[in-house]
Amino acid sequence: MSNQRPIFNNGLYGKANRTVMNAFMDSADTLAANQGAIDWAYRASMPEAFATSTFLARIQTATAITAGRWSYAGTEAVLLSASPWHETVTGTQYDFTGALNLREIFNSSGTDIDGMDLTTPASTVGPVGSAYVSAAWVTTSLEALVIMTVSYTKTGAVSYYFDRPNPLRCT
């Protein structure tokens, strides 16, 4: 494979003479030769508030914050090609607590959930991955896989969040 790099003997119309045009080509060569380092420097200069990553997570427990809002804990999960279709991976950087469901952010006093009034018809909502058992929502051994996002708060603390609807039961 050959690399065609023009050498300018004449300039272009206007003020761009051959020295200017050859300097443009030298700049392009430098950029191409150092693209990896330039990308690294750009990412390193980004504020942490913009640095995010995602991973597949298994929600395992939920703790009530207020009516209609929960704090979730769990771990990383991987998909399998046969039943049980997933397994958890513990002891990684992706073990998490304090994860929030974005759909619960604006829930108010347990009566307005994800923009829906729970008083007509009467209903209850539980944490993601929960089941309604013996007149209560289960908060342990939850069964939910989510795409978890890891980000940083303004103070630099790690923040986990996901977006998934809550289970609903008419009463």
mmCIF file of C-alpha atoms in Angstrom:
data_model
loop_
_atom_site.group_PDB
_atom_site.id
_atom_site.type_symbol
_atom_site.label_atom_id
_atom_site.label_comp_id
_atom_site.label_asym_id
_atom_site.label_seq_id
_atom_site.Cartn_x
_atom_site.Cartn_y
_atom_site.Cartn_z
ATOM 1 C CA MET A 1 0.000 0.000 0.000
ATOM 2 C CA SER A 2 1.376 3.403 -0.881
ATOM 3 C CA ASN A 3 0.785 6.693 0.830
ATOM 4 C CA GLN A 4 0.316 9.556 -1.601
ATOM 5 C CA ARG A 5 1.616 12.721 0.003
ATOM 6 C CA PRO A 6 1.653 15.640 -2.367
ATOM 7 C CA ILE A 7 4.624 18.009 -2.364
ATOM 8 C CA PHE A 8 3.577 21.443 -3.438
ATOM 9 C CA ASN A 9 5.900 23.249 -5.854
ATOM 10 C CA ASN A 10 3.457 26.089 -6.346
ATOM 11 C CA GLY A 11 0.928 27.631 -4.022
ATOM 12 C CA LEU A 12 -2.800 27.793 -4.487
ATOM 13 C CA TYR A 13 -4.625 30.887 -5.591
ATOM 14 C CA GLY A 14 -4.539 33.629 -3.039
ATOM 15 C CA LYS A 15 -1.983 33.833 -0.225
ATOM 16 C CA ALA A 16 -1.351 30.093 0.328
ATOM 17 C CA ASN A 17 2.115 29.575 -1.162
ATOM 18 C CA ARG A 18 3.984 26.274 -1.391
ATOM 19 C CA THR A 19 5.542 26.753 2.080
ATOM 20 C CA VAL A 20 2.102 27.139 3.639
ATOM 21 C CA MET A 21 0.691 24.151 1.739
ATOM 22 C CA ASN A 22 3.623 21.891 2.703
ATOM 23 C CA ALA A 23 3.233 22.988 6.346
ATOM 24 C CA PHE A 24 -0.447 21.929 6.136
ATOM 25 C CA MET A 25 0.688 18.491 4.947
ATOM 26 C CA ASP A 26 3.284 18.246 7.748
ATOM 27 C CA SER A 27 0.554 19.068 10.279
ATOM 28 C CA ALA A 28 -1.711 16.369 8.816
ATOM 29 C CA ASP A 29 1.135 13.825 9.012
ATOM 30 C CA THR A 30 1.832 14.725 12.653
ATOM 31 C CA LEU A 31 -1.845 14.414 13.519
ATOM 32 C CA ALA A 32 -2.135 11.004 11.821
ATOM 33 C CA ALA A 33 1.045 9.685 13.463
ATOM 34 C CA ASN A 34 -0.055 10.741 16.960
ATOM 35 C CA GLN A 35 -3.814 10.170 16.843
ATOM 36 C CA GLY A 36 -3.785 7.680 19.733
ATOM 37 C CA ALA A 37 -1.964 10.086 22.060
ATOM 38 C CA ILE A 38 -4.211 12.969 21.039
ATOM 39 C CA ASP A 39 -7.326 10.883 21.766
ATOM 40 C CA TRP A 40 -5.911 9.881 25.170
ATOM 41 C CA ALA A 41 -5.123 13.506 26.053
ATOM 42 C CA TYR A 42 -8.608 14.584 25.035
ATOM 43 C CA ARG A 43 -10.276 11.906 27.196
ATOM 44 C CA ALA A 44 -7.945 12.684 30.110
ATOM 45 C CA SER A 45 -8.871 16.362 29.957
ATOM 46 C CA MET A 46 -12.609 15.684 30.147
ATOM 47 C CA PRO A 47 -14.204 16.521 33.503
ATOM 48 C CA GLU A 48 -15.176 13.420 35.483
ATOM 49 C CA ALA A 49 -18.796 14.583 35.396
ATOM 50 C CA PHE A 50 -18.894 13.544 31.753
ATOM 51 C CA ALA A 51 -17.088 10.220 32.135
ATOM 52 C CA THR A 52 -19.668 7.418 32.195
ATOM 53 C CA SER A 53 -19.678 3.711 31.517
ATOM 54 C CA THR A 54 -22.387 1.068 31.330
ATOM 55 C CA PHE A 55 -22.572 -2.592 32.217
ATOM 56 C CA LEU A 56 -25.150 -5.371 32.535
ATOM 57 C CA ALA A 57 -26.261 -5.590 36.166
ATOM 58 C CA ARG A 58 -28.370 -7.895 38.290
ATOM 59 C CA ILE A 59 -30.539 -6.074 40.821
ATOM 60 C CA GLN A 60 -30.517 -8.152 44.015
ATOM 61 C CA THR A 61 -31.989 -6.028 46.814
ATOM 62 C CA ALA A 62 -33.984 -2.825 47.266
ATOM 63 C CA THR A 63 -34.297 -0.516 50.250
ATOM 64 C CA ALA A 64 -37.167 1.980 50.466
ATOM 65 C CA ILE A 65 -36.090 5.623 50.376
ATOM 66 C CA THR A 66 -39.622 7.078 50.405
ATOM 67 C CA ALA A 67 -42.975 5.769 49.155
ATOM 68 C CA GLY A 68 -42.442 4.834 45.514
ATOM 69 C CA ARG A 69 -38.627 5.210 45.565
ATOM 70 C CA TRP A 70 -35.977 2.617 46.285
ATOM 71 C CA SER A 71 -32.223 2.360 46.509
ATOM 72 C CA TYR A 72 -30.920 -0.747 44.735
ATOM 73 C CA ALA A 73 -27.907 -3.008 45.275
ATOM 74 C CA GLY A 74 -26.481 -5.745 43.112
ATOM 75 C CA THR A 75 -23.592 -6.836 40.968
ATOM 76 C CA GLU A 76 -22.382 -7.250 37.428
ATOM 77 C CA ALA A 77 -23.998 -9.976 35.313
ATOM 78 C CA VAL A 78 -23.062 -11.769 32.112
ATOM 79 C CA LEU A 79 -25.318 -13.444 29.586
ATOM 80 C CA LEU A 80 -25.073 -17.161 28.882
ATOM 81 C CA SER A 81 -26.073 -19.043 25.736
ATOM 82 C CA ALA A 82 -28.374 -21.456 27.608
ATOM 83 C CA SER A 83 -30.569 -21.596 30.697
ATOM 84 C CA PRO A 84 -30.332 -19.899 33.210
ATOM 85 C CA TRP A 85 -29.356 -17.252 30.562
ATOM 86 C CA HIS A 86 -27.327 -15.132 32.956
ATOM 87 C CA GLU A 87 -25.029 -15.378 35.934
ATOM 88 C CA THR A 88 -23.694 -12.825 38.371
ATOM 89 C CA VAL A 89 -20.054 -11.862 38.655
ATOM 90 C CA THR A 90 -19.087 -10.801 42.172
ATOM 91 C CA GLY A 91 -15.992 -9.066 43.444
ATOM 92 C CA THR A 92 -15.584 -6.775 40.443
ATOM 93 C CA GLN A 93 -15.539 -3.002 40.307
ATOM 94 C CA TYR A 94 -19.219 -3.251 39.383
ATOM 95 C CA ASP A 95 -20.591 -4.424 42.725
ATOM 96 C CA PHE A 96 -22.903 -1.533 43.587
ATOM 97 C CA THR A 97 -25.168 -0.071 46.252
ATOM 98 C CA GLY A 98 -27.289 3.062 46.177
ATOM 99 C CA ALA A 99 -28.347 2.726 42.540
ATOM 100 C CA LEU A 100 -31.388 4.779 41.543
ATOM 101 C CA ASN A 101 -34.079 4.099 38.969
ATOM 102 C CA LEU A 102 -34.571 7.220 36.838
ATOM 103 C CA ARG A 103 -38.293 6.469 36.550
ATOM 104 C CA GLU A 104 -38.686 6.845 40.310
ATOM 105 C CA ILE A 105 -37.082 10.290 40.566
ATOM 106 C CA PHE A 106 -40.373 12.215 40.325
ATOM 107 C CA ASN A 107 -42.539 9.751 42.269
ATOM 108 C CA SER A 108 -44.410 11.550 45.011
ATOM 109 C CA SER A 109 -45.752 10.153 48.260
ATOM 110 C CA GLY A 110 -46.610 6.770 46.789
ATOM 111 C CA THR A 111 -49.702 8.059 44.971
ATOM 112 C CA ASP A 112 -48.155 9.440 41.771
ATOM 113 C CA ILE A 113 -45.857 6.832 40.249
ATOM 114 C CA ASP A 114 -44.068 7.337 36.916
ATOM 115 C CA GLY A 115 -46.661 9.986 36.038
ATOM 116 C CA MET A 116 -49.649 7.770 36.891
ATOM 117 C CA ASP A 117 -52.165 8.334 39.692
ATOM 118 C CA LEU A 118 -52.337 5.196 41.863
ATOM 119 C CA THR A 119 -55.558 6.135 43.607
ATOM 120 C CA THR A 120 -57.934 5.502 40.672
ATOM 121 C CA PRO A 121 -57.969 2.557 40.250
ATOM 122 C CA ALA A 122 -56.355 1.677 43.533
ATOM 123 C CA SER A 123 -52.986 0.030 42.985
ATOM 124 C CA THR A 124 -49.529 -0.387 44.455
ATOM 125 C CA VAL A 125 -46.097 -0.347 42.923
ATOM 126 C CA GLY A 126 -43.004 -2.265 43.968
ATOM 127 C CA PRO A 127 -39.269 -2.107 43.399
ATOM 128 C CA VAL A 128 -37.838 -3.246 40.067
ATOM 129 C CA GLY A 129 -37.610 -7.052 39.915
ATOM 130 C CA SER A 130 -39.971 -7.553 42.844
ATOM 131 C CA ALA A 131 -42.998 -9.823 43.253
ATOM 132 C CA TYR A 132 -46.098 -9.184 45.362
ATOM 133 C CA VAL A 133 -46.155 -11.959 47.992
ATOM 134 C CA SER A 134 -48.393 -12.194 51.084
ATOM 135 C CA ALA A 135 -49.696 -8.614 50.794
ATOM 136 C CA ALA A 136 -46.230 -7.056 50.450
ATOM 137 C CA TRP A 137 -43.576 -6.363 47.822
ATOM 138 C CA VAL A 138 -40.458 -8.517 48.180
ATOM 139 C CA THR A 139 -37.227 -6.485 48.483
ATOM 140 C CA THR A 140 -34.654 -9.300 48.501
ATOM 141 C CA SER A 141 -33.742 -11.912 45.891
ATOM 142 C CA LEU A 142 -35.021 -9.586 43.178
ATOM 143 C CA GLU A 143 -35.111 -10.797 39.587
ATOM 144 C CA ALA A 144 -34.084 -7.995 37.251
ATOM 145 C CA LEU A 145 -31.314 -7.422 34.732
ATOM 146 C CA VAL A 146 -30.695 -3.788 33.796
ATOM 147 C CA ILE A 147 -28.222 -1.722 31.829
ATOM 148 C CA MET A 148 -26.518 0.153 34.667
ATOM 149 C CA THR A 149 -24.767 3.477 34.087
ATOM 150 C CA VAL A 150 -21.896 4.611 36.315
ATOM 151 C CA SER A 151 -21.206 8.321 36.523
ATOM 152 C CA TYR A 152 -19.839 10.892 38.957
ATOM 153 C CA THR A 153 -21.652 13.521 40.994
ATOM 154 C CA LYS A 154 -20.473 17.133 41.266
ATOM 155 C CA THR A 155 -18.514 16.194 44.377
ATOM 156 C CA GLY A 156 -16.776 13.302 42.609
ATOM 157 C CA ALA A 157 -18.755 10.503 44.287
ATOM 158 C CA VAL A 158 -19.670 7.476 42.178
ATOM 159 C CA SER A 159 -23.316 7.389 41.073
ATOM 160 C CA TYR A 160 -25.216 4.368 39.686
ATOM 161 C CA TYR A 161 -28.501 4.675 37.791
ATOM 162 C CA PHE A 162 -30.750 2.791 35.374
ATOM 163 C CA ASP A 163 -34.139 3.208 33.697
ATOM 164 C CA ARG A 164 -36.741 0.474 34.056
ATOM 165 C CA PRO A 165 -40.489 0.423 34.852
ATOM 166 C CA ASN A 166 -41.637 -0.757 38.259
ATOM 167 C CA PRO A 167 -44.068 -3.667 38.699
ATOM 168 C CA LEU A 168 -47.651 -2.604 39.333
ATOM 169 C CA ARG A 169 -50.510 -4.421 41.094
ATOM 170 C CA CYS A 170 -54.147 -3.318 41.156
ATOM 171 C CA THR A 171 -55.669 -3.775 44.598
#
